[in-house]
């Protein structure tokens, strides 16, 4: 079975889509990634990741209702697909498997 590849930023975006659930659109995702990761994120990078994840089949999107405060423009809302959940599960399993293999001795540092 071939492993599903997820880049670190893609994984952050995918996880954040899940966190925001029914309010996952690019600007909200950008703000949440910044808040959760304490790093600056460009909304265009989020857009690229969202569309790449959608192309890979890990996300679906739909247009929300028009909003008067946005001049009638509709938000594109994203949600995780079953394949996206599988990708997240595999990524977490791999990380946990590797972490469990690190001997405790590797975390004992000598101080001078």
PDB file of N, CA and C in Angstrom, residues 4-80:
ATOM      1  N   UNK A   4       0.277   7.988   1.767  1.00  0.00           N
ATOM      2  CA  UNK A   4      -0.245   9.275   1.314  1.00  0.00           C
ATOM      3  C   UNK A   4       0.734  10.355   1.748  1.00  0.00           C
ATOM      4  N   UNK A   5       1.160  11.192   0.811  1.00  0.00           N
ATOM      5  CA  UNK A   5       2.111  12.248   1.147  1.00  0.00           C
ATOM      6  C   UNK A   5       1.378  13.544   1.498  1.00  0.00           C
ATOM      7  N   UNK A   6       1.746  14.099   2.640  1.00  0.00           N
ATOM      8  CA  UNK A   6       1.224  15.392   3.080  1.00  0.00           C
ATOM      9  C   UNK A   6       2.395  16.246   3.526  1.00  0.00           C
ATOM     10  N   UNK A   7       2.553  17.416   2.957  1.00  0.00           N
ATOM     11  CA  UNK A   7       3.579  18.330   3.429  1.00  0.00           C
ATOM     12  C   UNK A   7       3.167  18.922   4.776  1.00  0.00           C
ATOM     13  N   UNK A   8       4.129  19.491   5.486  1.00  0.00           N
ATOM     14  CA  UNK A   8       3.845  20.024   6.826  1.00  0.00           C
ATOM     15  C   UNK A   8       2.797  21.135   6.781  1.00  0.00           C
ATOM     16  N   UNK A   9       2.916  22.054   5.833  1.00  0.00           N
ATOM     17  CA  UNK A   9       1.945  23.145   5.749  1.00  0.00           C
ATOM     18  C   UNK A   9       0.582  22.624   5.314  1.00  0.00           C
ATOM     19  N   UNK A  10       0.579  21.679   4.375  1.00  0.00           N
ATOM     20  CA  UNK A  10      -0.689  21.073   3.955  1.00  0.00           C
ATOM     21  C   UNK A  10      -1.380  20.402   5.144  1.00  0.00           C
ATOM     22  N   UNK A  11      -0.591  19.724   5.957  1.00  0.00           N
ATOM     23  CA  UNK A  11      -1.155  19.064   7.134  1.00  0.00           C
ATOM     24  C   UNK A  11      -1.769  20.096   8.086  1.00  0.00           C
ATOM     25  N   UNK A  12      -1.069  21.207   8.314  1.00  0.00           N
ATOM     26  CA  UNK A  12      -1.609  22.280   9.160  1.00  0.00           C
ATOM     27  C   UNK A  12      -2.931  22.817   8.604  1.00  0.00           C
ATOM     28  N   UNK A  13      -2.975  23.040   7.312  1.00  0.00           N
ATOM     29  CA  UNK A  13      -4.188  23.563   6.678  1.00  0.00           C
ATOM     30  C   UNK A  13      -5.316  22.544   6.796  1.00  0.00           C
ATOM     31  N   UNK A  14      -5.032  21.289   6.521  1.00  0.00           N
ATOM     32  CA  UNK A  14      -6.039  20.234   6.594  1.00  0.00           C
ATOM     33  C   UNK A  14      -6.589  20.100   8.020  1.00  0.00           C
ATOM     34  N   UNK A  15      -5.693  20.105   8.999  1.00  0.00           N
ATOM     35  CA  UNK A  15      -6.122  20.041  10.397  1.00  0.00           C
ATOM     36  C   UNK A  15      -6.989  21.249  10.759  1.00  0.00           C
ATOM     37  N   UNK A  16      -6.609  22.418  10.282  1.00  0.00           N
ATOM     38  CA  UNK A  16      -7.347  23.635  10.603  1.00  0.00           C
ATOM     39  C   UNK A  16      -8.722  23.647   9.955  1.00  0.00           C
ATOM     40  N   UNK A  17      -8.837  23.094   8.771  1.00  0.00           N
ATOM     41  CA  UNK A  17     -10.156  22.945   8.143  1.00  0.00           C
ATOM     42  C   UNK A  17     -11.057  22.129   9.066  1.00  0.00           C
ATOM     43  N   UNK A  18     -10.514  21.071   9.641  1.00  0.00           N
ATOM     44  CA  UNK A  18     -11.289  20.263  10.579  1.00  0.00           C
ATOM     45  C   UNK A  18     -11.658  21.027  11.837  1.00  0.00           C
ATOM     46  N   UNK A  19     -10.718  21.809  12.357  1.00  0.00           N
ATOM     47  CA  UNK A  19     -10.969  22.595  13.572  1.00  0.00           C
ATOM     48  C   UNK A  19     -12.104  23.594  13.330  1.00  0.00           C
ATOM     49  N   UNK A  20     -12.069  24.255  12.197  1.00  0.00           N
ATOM     50  CA  UNK A  20     -13.080  25.278  11.888  1.00  0.00           C
ATOM     51  C   UNK A  20     -14.389  24.680  11.404  1.00  0.00           C
ATOM     52  N   UNK A  21     -14.354  23.450  11.005  1.00  0.00           N
ATOM     53  CA  UNK A  21     -15.486  22.665  10.531  1.00  0.00           C
ATOM     54  C   UNK A  21     -16.353  23.413   9.523  1.00  0.00           C
ATOM     55  N   UNK A  22     -17.458  23.964   9.946  1.00  0.00           N
ATOM     56  CA  UNK A  22     -18.413  24.551   8.996  1.00  0.00           C
ATOM     57  C   UNK A  22     -18.116  26.008   8.663  1.00  0.00           C
ATOM     58  N   UNK A  23     -17.019  26.546   9.191  1.00  0.00           N
ATOM     59  CA  UNK A  23     -16.649  27.937   8.915  1.00  0.00           C
ATOM     60  C   UNK A  23     -15.229  27.998   8.340  1.00  0.00           C
ATOM     61  N   UNK A  24     -14.855  26.956   7.601  1.00  0.00           N
ATOM     62  CA  UNK A  24     -13.490  26.858   7.076  1.00  0.00           C
ATOM     63  C   UNK A  24     -13.398  27.485   5.684  1.00  0.00           C
ATOM     64  N   UNK A  25     -13.040  28.772   5.654  1.00  0.00           N
ATOM     65  CA  UNK A  25     -12.768  29.469   4.399  1.00  0.00           C
ATOM     66  C   UNK A  25     -11.385  30.093   4.529  1.00  0.00           C
ATOM     67  N   UNK A  26     -10.796  30.491   3.437  1.00  0.00           N
ATOM     68  CA  UNK A  26      -9.372  30.856   3.391  1.00  0.00           C
ATOM     69  C   UNK A  26      -8.932  31.856   4.460  1.00  0.00           C
ATOM     70  N   UNK A  27      -9.654  32.939   4.638  1.00  0.00           N
ATOM     71  CA  UNK A  27      -9.239  33.962   5.602  1.00  0.00           C
ATOM     72  C   UNK A  27      -9.312  33.421   7.027  1.00  0.00           C
ATOM     73  N   UNK A  28     -10.394  32.725   7.357  1.00  0.00           N
ATOM     74  CA  UNK A  28     -10.532  32.150   8.700  1.00  0.00           C
ATOM     75  C   UNK A  28      -9.453  31.095   8.947  1.00  0.00           C
ATOM     76  N   UNK A  29      -9.145  30.296   7.931  1.00  0.00           N
ATOM     77  CA  UNK A  29      -8.102  29.273   8.051  1.00  0.00           C
ATOM     78  C   UNK A  29      -6.754  29.937   8.295  1.00  0.00           C
ATOM     79  N   UNK A  30      -6.476  30.994   7.542  1.00  0.00           N
ATOM     80  CA  UNK A  30      -5.220  31.728   7.706  1.00  0.00           C
ATOM     81  C   UNK A  30      -5.076  32.246   9.127  1.00  0.00           C
ATOM     82  N   UNK A  31      -6.116  32.886   9.643  1.00  0.00           N
ATOM     83  CA  UNK A  31      -6.076  33.430  11.004  1.00  0.00           C
ATOM     84  C   UNK A  31      -5.895  32.326  12.043  1.00  0.00           C
ATOM     85  N   UNK A  32      -6.584  31.213  11.850  1.00  0.00           N
ATOM     86  CA  UNK A  32      -6.499  30.112  12.821  1.00  0.00           C
ATOM     87  C   UNK A  32      -5.129  29.444  12.797  1.00  0.00           C
ATOM     88  N   UNK A  33      -4.554  29.265  11.611  1.00  0.00           N
ATOM     89  CA  UNK A  33      -3.206  28.691  11.510  1.00  0.00           C
ATOM     90  C   UNK A  33      -2.216  29.614  12.220  1.00  0.00           C
ATOM     91  N   UNK A  34      -2.339  30.921  11.990  1.00  0.00           N
ATOM     92  CA  UNK A  34      -1.450  31.881  12.666  1.00  0.00           C
ATOM     93  C   UNK A  34      -1.601  31.795  14.185  1.00  0.00           C
ATOM     94  N   UNK A  35      -2.836  31.730  14.640  1.00  0.00           N
ATOM     95  CA  UNK A  35      -3.110  31.668  16.081  1.00  0.00           C
ATOM     96  C   UNK A  35      -2.570  30.370  16.702  1.00  0.00           C
ATOM     97  N   UNK A  36      -2.840  29.258  16.054  1.00  0.00           N
ATOM     98  CA  UNK A  36      -2.460  27.959  16.606  1.00  0.00           C
ATOM     99  C   UNK A  36      -0.961  27.691  16.509  1.00  0.00           C
ATOM    100  N   UNK A  37      -0.324  28.160  15.426  1.00  0.00           N
ATOM    101  CA  UNK A  37       1.092  27.840  15.201  1.00  0.00           C
ATOM    102  C   UNK A  37       2.025  28.972  15.612  1.00  0.00           C
ATOM    103  N   UNK A  38       1.463  30.132  15.918  1.00  0.00           N
ATOM    104  CA  UNK A  38       2.249  31.307  16.285  1.00  0.00           C
ATOM    105  C   UNK A  38       3.281  31.653  15.209  1.00  0.00           C
ATOM    106  N   UNK A  39       2.815  31.593  13.953  1.00  0.00           N
ATOM    107  CA  UNK A  39       3.679  31.990  12.847  1.00  0.00           C
ATOM    108  C   UNK A  39       2.860  32.759  11.825  1.00  0.00           C
ATOM    109  N   UNK A  40       3.534  33.619  11.083  1.00  0.00           N
ATOM    110  CA  UNK A  40       2.887  34.436  10.073  1.00  0.00           C
ATOM    111  C   UNK A  40       2.580  33.578   8.839  1.00  0.00           C
ATOM    112  N   UNK A  41       1.369  33.729   8.328  1.00  0.00           N
ATOM    113  CA  UNK A  41       0.932  32.918   7.182  1.00  0.00           C
ATOM    114  C   UNK A  41       0.309  33.835   6.142  1.00  0.00           C
ATOM    115  N   UNK A  42       0.656  33.616   4.892  1.00  0.00           N
ATOM    116  CA  UNK A  42       0.125  34.396   3.782  1.00  0.00           C
ATOM    117  C   UNK A  42      -1.155  33.729   3.278  1.00  0.00           C
ATOM    118  N   UNK A  43      -2.220  34.503   3.113  1.00  0.00           N
ATOM    119  CA  UNK A  43      -3.497  33.946   2.666  1.00  0.00           C
ATOM    120  C   UNK A  43      -3.370  33.289   1.286  1.00  0.00           C
ATOM    121  N   UNK A  44      -2.483  33.788   0.435  1.00  0.00           N
ATOM    122  CA  UNK A  44      -2.320  33.156  -0.886  1.00  0.00           C
ATOM    123  C   UNK A  44      -1.690  31.765  -0.753  1.00  0.00           C
ATOM    124  N   UNK A  45      -0.828  31.573   0.234  1.00  0.00           N
ATOM    125  CA  UNK A  45      -0.263  30.233   0.485  1.00  0.00           C
ATOM    126  C   UNK A  45      -1.352  29.283   0.954  1.00  0.00           C
ATOM    127  N   UNK A  46      -2.271  29.796   1.758  1.00  0.00           N
ATOM    128  CA  UNK A  46      -3.404  28.976   2.212  1.00  0.00           C
ATOM    129  C   UNK A  46      -4.279  28.615   1.026  1.00  0.00           C
ATOM    130  N   UNK A  47      -4.570  29.605   0.164  1.00  0.00           N
ATOM    131  CA  UNK A  47      -5.373  29.326  -1.036  1.00  0.00           C
ATOM    132  C   UNK A  47      -4.734  28.214  -1.872  1.00  0.00           C
ATOM    133  N   UNK A  48      -3.439  28.324  -2.130  1.00  0.00           N
ATOM    134  CA  UNK A  48      -2.746  27.311  -2.929  1.00  0.00           C
ATOM    135  C   UNK A  48      -2.872  25.941  -2.295  1.00  0.00           C
ATOM    136  N   UNK A  49      -2.667  25.869  -0.984  1.00  0.00           N
ATOM    137  CA  UNK A  49      -2.762  24.588  -0.284  1.00  0.00           C
ATOM    138  C   UNK A  49      -4.180  24.025  -0.340  1.00  0.00           C
ATOM    139  N   UNK A  50      -5.166  24.887  -0.143  1.00  0.00           N
ATOM    140  CA  UNK A  50      -6.560  24.431  -0.187  1.00  0.00           C
ATOM    141  C   UNK A  50      -6.893  23.807  -1.541  1.00  0.00           C
ATOM    142  N   UNK A  51      -6.512  24.482  -2.616  1.00  0.00           N
ATOM    143  CA  UNK A  51      -6.833  23.973  -3.949  1.00  0.00           C
ATOM    144  C   UNK A  51      -6.020  22.722  -4.278  1.00  0.00           C
ATOM    145  N   UNK A  52      -4.770  22.657  -3.795  1.00  0.00           N
ATOM    146  CA  UNK A  52      -3.957  21.460  -3.989  1.00  0.00           C
ATOM    147  C   UNK A  52      -4.565  20.277  -3.233  1.00  0.00           C
ATOM    148  N   UNK A  53      -4.989  20.503  -1.994  1.00  0.00           N
ATOM    149  CA  UNK A  53      -5.618  19.442  -1.197  1.00  0.00           C
ATOM    150  C   UNK A  53      -6.947  19.006  -1.810  1.00  0.00           C
ATOM    151  N   UNK A  54      -7.668  19.949  -2.380  1.00  0.00           N
ATOM    152  CA  UNK A  54      -8.923  19.606  -3.052  1.00  0.00           C
ATOM    153  C   UNK A  54      -8.636  18.761  -4.294  1.00  0.00           C
ATOM    154  N   UNK A  55      -7.615  19.131  -5.038  1.00  0.00           N
ATOM    155  CA  UNK A  55      -7.239  18.370  -6.239  1.00  0.00           C
ATOM    156  C   UNK A  55      -6.804  16.947  -5.872  1.00  0.00           C
ATOM    157  N   UNK A  56      -6.129  16.800  -4.719  1.00  0.00           N
ATOM    158  CA  UNK A  56      -5.700  15.478  -4.249  1.00  0.00           C
ATOM    159  C   UNK A  56      -6.867  14.652  -3.701  1.00  0.00           C
ATOM    160  N   UNK A  57      -8.031  15.274  -3.525  1.00  0.00           N
ATOM    161  CA  UNK A  57      -9.201  14.566  -3.018  1.00  0.00           C
ATOM    162  C   UNK A  57      -9.324  14.568  -1.505  1.00  0.00           C
ATOM    163  N   UNK A  58      -8.529  15.397  -0.827  1.00  0.00           N
ATOM    164  CA  UNK A  58      -8.551  15.442   0.637  1.00  0.00           C
ATOM    165  C   UNK A  58      -9.544  16.465   1.185  1.00  0.00           C
ATOM    166  N   UNK A  59      -9.974  17.386   0.328  1.00  0.00           N
ATOM    167  CA  UNK A  59     -10.954  18.401   0.695  1.00  0.00           C
ATOM    168  C   UNK A  59     -12.029  18.490  -0.375  1.00  0.00           C
ATOM    169  N   UNK A  60     -13.206  18.875   0.057  1.00  0.00           N
ATOM    170  CA  UNK A  60     -14.305  19.271  -0.829  1.00  0.00           C
ATOM    171  C   UNK A  60     -14.584  20.735  -0.538  1.00  0.00           C
ATOM    172  N   UNK A  61     -15.207  21.423  -1.475  1.00  0.00           N
ATOM    173  CA  UNK A  61     -15.596  22.803  -1.207  1.00  0.00           C
ATOM    174  C   UNK A  61     -16.973  23.080  -1.777  1.00  0.00           C
ATOM    175  N   UNK A  62     -17.573  24.106  -1.222  1.00  0.00           N
ATOM    176  CA  UNK A  62     -18.876  24.571  -1.692  1.00  0.00           C
ATOM    177  C   UNK A  62     -18.938  26.079  -1.473  1.00  0.00           C
ATOM    178  N   UNK A  63     -19.818  26.732  -2.188  1.00  0.00           N
ATOM    179  CA  UNK A  63     -19.992  28.163  -1.993  1.00  0.00           C
ATOM    180  C   UNK A  63     -21.035  28.396  -0.913  1.00  0.00           C
ATOM    181  N   UNK A  64     -20.706  29.271   0.033  1.00  0.00           N
ATOM    182  CA  UNK A  64     -21.645  29.636   1.091  1.00  0.00           C
ATOM    183  C   UNK A  64     -22.676  30.614   0.575  1.00  0.00           C
ATOM    184  N   UNK A  65     -23.520  31.067   1.468  1.00  0.00           N
ATOM    185  CA  UNK A  65     -24.549  32.040   1.109  1.00  0.00           C
ATOM    186  C   UNK A  65     -23.917  33.410   0.845  1.00  0.00           C
ATOM    187  N   UNK A  66     -24.521  34.193  -0.045  1.00  0.00           N
ATOM    188  CA  UNK A  66     -24.018  35.550  -0.284  1.00  0.00           C
ATOM    189  C   UNK A  66     -24.117  36.382   0.993  1.00  0.00           C
ATOM    190  N   UNK A  67     -23.149  37.264   1.200  1.00  0.00           N
ATOM    191  CA  UNK A  67     -23.142  38.108   2.391  1.00  0.00           C
ATOM    192  C   UNK A  67     -23.153  39.574   1.978  1.00  0.00           C
ATOM    193  N   UNK A  68     -24.050  40.341   2.589  1.00  0.00           N
ATOM    194  CA  UNK A  68     -24.158  41.759   2.242  1.00  0.00           C
ATOM    195  C   UNK A  68     -22.880  42.520   2.602  1.00  0.00           C
ATOM    196  N   UNK A  69     -22.231  42.145   3.715  1.00  0.00           N
ATOM    197  CA  UNK A  69     -21.004  42.852   4.111  1.00  0.00           C
ATOM    198  C   UNK A  69     -19.848  42.559   3.156  1.00  0.00           C
ATOM    199  N   UNK A  70     -19.986  41.525   2.333  1.00  0.00           N
ATOM    200  CA  UNK A  70     -18.960  41.209   1.339  1.00  0.00           C
ATOM    201  C   UNK A  70     -19.428  41.614  -0.062  1.00  0.00           C
ATOM    202  N   UNK A  71     -20.414  42.502  -0.130  1.00  0.00           N
ATOM    203  CA  UNK A  71     -20.920  42.959  -1.425  1.00  0.00           C
ATOM    204  C   UNK A  71     -21.635  41.861  -2.184  1.00  0.00           C
ATOM    205  N   UNK A  72     -22.232  40.922  -1.456  1.00  0.00           N
ATOM    206  CA  UNK A  72     -22.953  39.821  -2.085  1.00  0.00           C
ATOM    207  C   UNK A  72     -22.062  38.657  -2.483  1.00  0.00           C
ATOM    208  N   UNK A  73     -20.775  38.801  -2.238  1.00  0.00           N
ATOM    209  CA  UNK A  73     -19.831  37.737  -2.594  1.00  0.00           C
ATOM    210  C   UNK A  73     -19.993  36.553  -1.632  1.00  0.00           C
ATOM    211  N   UNK A  74     -19.826  35.357  -2.179  1.00  0.00           N
ATOM    212  CA  UNK A  74     -19.976  34.145  -1.385  1.00  0.00           C
ATOM    213  C   UNK A  74     -18.606  33.583  -1.014  1.00  0.00           C
ATOM    214  N   UNK A  75     -18.491  33.045   0.198  1.00  0.00           N
ATOM    215  CA  UNK A  75     -17.249  32.407   0.646  1.00  0.00           C
ATOM    216  C   UNK A  75     -17.187  30.990   0.107  1.00  0.00           C
ATOM    217  N   UNK A  76     -15.982  30.542  -0.229  1.00  0.00           N
ATOM    218  CA  UNK A  76     -15.783  29.137  -0.570  1.00  0.00           C
ATOM    219  C   UNK A  76     -15.422  28.430   0.728  1.00  0.00           C
ATOM    220  N   UNK A  77     -16.284  27.511   1.147  1.00  0.00           N
ATOM    221  CA  UNK A  77     -16.122  26.775   2.392  1.00  0.00           C
ATOM    222  C   UNK A  77     -15.571  25.379   2.102  1.00  0.00           C
ATOM    223  N   UNK A  78     -14.649  24.937   2.934  1.00  0.00           N
ATOM    224  CA  UNK A  78     -13.979  23.652   2.729  1.00  0.00           C
ATOM    225  C   UNK A  78     -14.315  22.675   3.853  1.00  0.00           C
ATOM    226  N   UNK A  79     -14.325  21.396   3.503  1.00  0.00           N
ATOM    227  CA  UNK A  79     -14.473  20.355   4.514  1.00  0.00           C
ATOM    228  C   UNK A  79     -13.604  19.149   4.138  1.00  0.00           C
ATOM    229  N   UNK A  80     -13.231  18.395   5.151  1.00  0.00           N
ATOM    230  CA  UNK A  80     -12.364  17.230   4.964  1.00  0.00           C
ATOM    231  C   UNK A  80     -13.163  16.072   4.381  1.00  0.00           C
TER     232      UNK A  80
END
